[in-house]
Short mmCIF file of N, CA and C in Angstrom, two decimals:
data_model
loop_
_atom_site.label_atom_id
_atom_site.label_comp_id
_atom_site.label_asym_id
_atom_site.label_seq_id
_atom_site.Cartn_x
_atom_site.Cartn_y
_atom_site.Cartn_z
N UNK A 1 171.71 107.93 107.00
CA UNK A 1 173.14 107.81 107.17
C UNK A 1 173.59 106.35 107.12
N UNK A 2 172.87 105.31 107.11
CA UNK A 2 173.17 104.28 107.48
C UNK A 2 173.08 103.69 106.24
N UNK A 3 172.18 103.60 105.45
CA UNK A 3 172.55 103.55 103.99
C UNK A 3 173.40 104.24 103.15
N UNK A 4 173.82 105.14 103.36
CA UNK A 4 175.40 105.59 102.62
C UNK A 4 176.63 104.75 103.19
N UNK A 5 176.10 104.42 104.78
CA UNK A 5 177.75 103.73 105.40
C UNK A 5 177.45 102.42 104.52
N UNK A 6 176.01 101.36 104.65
CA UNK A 6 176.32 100.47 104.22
C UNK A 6 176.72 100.64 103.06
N UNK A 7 176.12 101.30 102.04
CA UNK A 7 177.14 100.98 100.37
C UNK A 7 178.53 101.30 100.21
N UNK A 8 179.20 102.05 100.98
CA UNK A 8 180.35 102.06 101.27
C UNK A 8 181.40 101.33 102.02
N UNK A 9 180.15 100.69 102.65
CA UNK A 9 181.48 99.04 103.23
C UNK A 9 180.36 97.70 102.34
N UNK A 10 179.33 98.15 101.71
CA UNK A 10 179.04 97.35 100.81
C UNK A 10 178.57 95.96 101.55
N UNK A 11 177.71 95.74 102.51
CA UNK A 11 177.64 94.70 103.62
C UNK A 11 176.20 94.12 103.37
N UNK A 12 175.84 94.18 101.97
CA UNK A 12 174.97 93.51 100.97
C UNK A 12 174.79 91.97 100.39
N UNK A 13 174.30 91.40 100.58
CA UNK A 13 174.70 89.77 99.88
C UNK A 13 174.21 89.86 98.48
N UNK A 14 174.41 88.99 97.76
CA UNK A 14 174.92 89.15 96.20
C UNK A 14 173.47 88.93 95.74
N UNK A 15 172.41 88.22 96.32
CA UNK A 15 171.26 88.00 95.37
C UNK A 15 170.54 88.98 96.50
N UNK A 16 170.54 90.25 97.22
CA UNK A 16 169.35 91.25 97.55
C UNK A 16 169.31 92.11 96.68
N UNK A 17 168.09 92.54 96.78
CA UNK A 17 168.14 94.16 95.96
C UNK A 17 168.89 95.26 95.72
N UNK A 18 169.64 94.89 96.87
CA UNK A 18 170.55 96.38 96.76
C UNK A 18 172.03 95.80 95.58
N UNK A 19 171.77 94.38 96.01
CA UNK A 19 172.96 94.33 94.65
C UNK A 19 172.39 94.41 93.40
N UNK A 20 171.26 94.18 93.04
CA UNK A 20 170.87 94.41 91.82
C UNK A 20 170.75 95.53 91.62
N UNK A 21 170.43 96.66 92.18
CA UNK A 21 170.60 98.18 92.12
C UNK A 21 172.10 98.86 91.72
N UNK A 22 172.50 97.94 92.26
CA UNK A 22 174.31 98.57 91.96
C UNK A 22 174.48 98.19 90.92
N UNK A 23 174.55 96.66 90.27
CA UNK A 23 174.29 96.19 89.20
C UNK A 23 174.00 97.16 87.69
N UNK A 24 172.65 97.27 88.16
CA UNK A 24 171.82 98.01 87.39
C UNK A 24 172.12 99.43 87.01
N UNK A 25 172.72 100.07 87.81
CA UNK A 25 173.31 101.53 88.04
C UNK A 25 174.66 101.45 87.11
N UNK A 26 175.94 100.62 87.69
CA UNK A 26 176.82 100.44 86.77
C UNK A 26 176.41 100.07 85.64
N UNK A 27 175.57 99.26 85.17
CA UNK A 27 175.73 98.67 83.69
C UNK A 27 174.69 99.77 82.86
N UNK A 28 173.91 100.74 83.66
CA UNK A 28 173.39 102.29 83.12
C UNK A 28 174.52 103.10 82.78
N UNK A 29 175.89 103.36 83.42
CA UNK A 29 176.84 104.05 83.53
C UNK A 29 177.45 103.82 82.10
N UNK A 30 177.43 102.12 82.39
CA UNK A 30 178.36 101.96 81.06
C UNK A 30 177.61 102.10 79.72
N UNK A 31 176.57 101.70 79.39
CA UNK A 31 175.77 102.01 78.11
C UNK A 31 175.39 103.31 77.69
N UNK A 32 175.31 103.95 79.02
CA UNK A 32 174.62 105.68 78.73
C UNK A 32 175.32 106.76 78.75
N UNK A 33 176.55 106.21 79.20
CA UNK A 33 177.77 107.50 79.08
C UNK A 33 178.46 107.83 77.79
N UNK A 34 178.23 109.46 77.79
CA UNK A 34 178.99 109.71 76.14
C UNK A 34 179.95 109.15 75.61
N UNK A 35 180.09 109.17 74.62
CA UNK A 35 181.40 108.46 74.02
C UNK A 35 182.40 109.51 74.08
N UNK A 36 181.90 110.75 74.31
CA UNK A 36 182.71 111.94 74.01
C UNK A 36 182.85 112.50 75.29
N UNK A 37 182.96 111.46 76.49
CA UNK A 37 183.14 111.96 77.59
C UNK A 37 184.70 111.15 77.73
N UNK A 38 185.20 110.12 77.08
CA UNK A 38 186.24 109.49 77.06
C UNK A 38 186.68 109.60 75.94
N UNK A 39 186.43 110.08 75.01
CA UNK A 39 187.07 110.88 73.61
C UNK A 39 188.81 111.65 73.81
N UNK A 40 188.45 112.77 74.78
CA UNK A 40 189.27 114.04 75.01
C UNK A 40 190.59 112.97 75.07
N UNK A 41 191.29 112.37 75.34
CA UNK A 41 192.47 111.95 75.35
C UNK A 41 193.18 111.88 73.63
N UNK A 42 192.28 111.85 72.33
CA UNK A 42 192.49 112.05 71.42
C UNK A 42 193.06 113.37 71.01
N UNK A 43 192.19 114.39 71.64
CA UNK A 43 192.96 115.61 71.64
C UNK A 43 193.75 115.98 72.20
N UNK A 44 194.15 115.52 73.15
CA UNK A 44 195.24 115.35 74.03
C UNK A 44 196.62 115.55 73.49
N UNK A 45 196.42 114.32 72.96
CA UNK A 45 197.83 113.42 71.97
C UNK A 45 197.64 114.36 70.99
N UNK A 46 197.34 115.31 70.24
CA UNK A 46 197.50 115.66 69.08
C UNK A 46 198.18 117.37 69.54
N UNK A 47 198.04 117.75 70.81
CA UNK A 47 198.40 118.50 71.07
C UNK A 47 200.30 118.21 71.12
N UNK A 48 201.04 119.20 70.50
CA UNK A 48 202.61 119.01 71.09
C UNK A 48 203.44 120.55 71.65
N UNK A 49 203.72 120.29 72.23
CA UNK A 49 204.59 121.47 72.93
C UNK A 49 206.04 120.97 72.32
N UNK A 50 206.66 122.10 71.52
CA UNK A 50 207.75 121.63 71.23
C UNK A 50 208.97 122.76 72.02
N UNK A 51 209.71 122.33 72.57
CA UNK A 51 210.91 122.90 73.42
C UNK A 51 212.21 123.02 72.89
N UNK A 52 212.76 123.54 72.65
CA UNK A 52 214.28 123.52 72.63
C UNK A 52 215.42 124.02 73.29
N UNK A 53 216.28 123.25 73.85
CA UNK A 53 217.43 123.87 74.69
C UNK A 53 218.74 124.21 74.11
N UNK A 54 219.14 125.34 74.04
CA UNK A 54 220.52 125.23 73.81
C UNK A 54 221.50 125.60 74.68
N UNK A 55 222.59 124.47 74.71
CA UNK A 55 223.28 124.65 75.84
C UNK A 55 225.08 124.26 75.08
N UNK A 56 225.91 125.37 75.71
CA UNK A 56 227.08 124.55 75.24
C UNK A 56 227.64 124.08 76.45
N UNK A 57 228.67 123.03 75.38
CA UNK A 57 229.79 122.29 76.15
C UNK A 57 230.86 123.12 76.85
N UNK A 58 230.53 123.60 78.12
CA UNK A 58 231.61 124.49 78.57
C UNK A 58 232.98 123.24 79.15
N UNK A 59 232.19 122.38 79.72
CA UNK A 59 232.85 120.95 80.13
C UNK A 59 234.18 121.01 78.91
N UNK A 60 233.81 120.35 77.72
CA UNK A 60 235.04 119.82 76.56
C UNK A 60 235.71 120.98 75.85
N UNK A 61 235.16 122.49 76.52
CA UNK A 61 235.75 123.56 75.99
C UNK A 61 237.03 123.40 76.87
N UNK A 62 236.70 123.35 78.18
CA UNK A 62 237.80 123.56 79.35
C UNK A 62 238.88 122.49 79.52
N UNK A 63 238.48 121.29 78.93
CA UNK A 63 239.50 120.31 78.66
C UNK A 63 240.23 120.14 77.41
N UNK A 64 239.63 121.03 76.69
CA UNK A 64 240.50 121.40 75.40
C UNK A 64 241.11 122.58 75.56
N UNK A 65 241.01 123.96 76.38
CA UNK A 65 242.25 124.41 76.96
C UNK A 65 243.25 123.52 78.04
N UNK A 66 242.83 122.95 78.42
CA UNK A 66 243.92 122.23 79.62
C UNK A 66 244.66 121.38 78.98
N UNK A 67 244.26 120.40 77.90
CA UNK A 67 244.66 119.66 76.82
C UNK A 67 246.09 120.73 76.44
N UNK A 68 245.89 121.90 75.61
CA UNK A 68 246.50 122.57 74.91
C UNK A 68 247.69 123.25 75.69
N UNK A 69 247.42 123.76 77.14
CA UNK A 69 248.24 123.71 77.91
C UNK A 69 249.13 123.20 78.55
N UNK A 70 248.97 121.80 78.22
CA UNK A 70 249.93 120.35 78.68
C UNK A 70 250.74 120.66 77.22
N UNK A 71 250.12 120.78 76.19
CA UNK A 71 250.85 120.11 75.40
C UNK A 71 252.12 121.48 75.35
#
């Protein structure tokens, strides 16, 4: 338990082992991870949902009777 708390408040100095382990771990992460694990955002974007609303102007209908009624 006490090694999970320390890597989580990280209370390591920069030249022990345990930083070179972290080190070593991240820079495994970054070379060995798929490319096609950060791909999917391509398909993402190519996906479109297209929507359409139709709505009328009841607003400039009602001021064009009230308009017509003044006049």
């Amino acid at each position: 338990m006490d090694i999970i708390k320390g890597i989580i408040q990280w209370k390591y100095e920069r030249a022990s082992w345990q930083w070179d382990v972290l080190c070593i771990l991240i820079m495994c992460f970054i070379f060995l991870t798929p490319k096609s694990w950060f791909d999917k955002r391509d398909n993402l974007a190519t996906l479109k949902q297209i929507s359409s609303v139709q709505q009328t102007d009841s607003f400039s209908e009602k001021a064009e009777k009230n308009l017509n009624s003044i006049k």
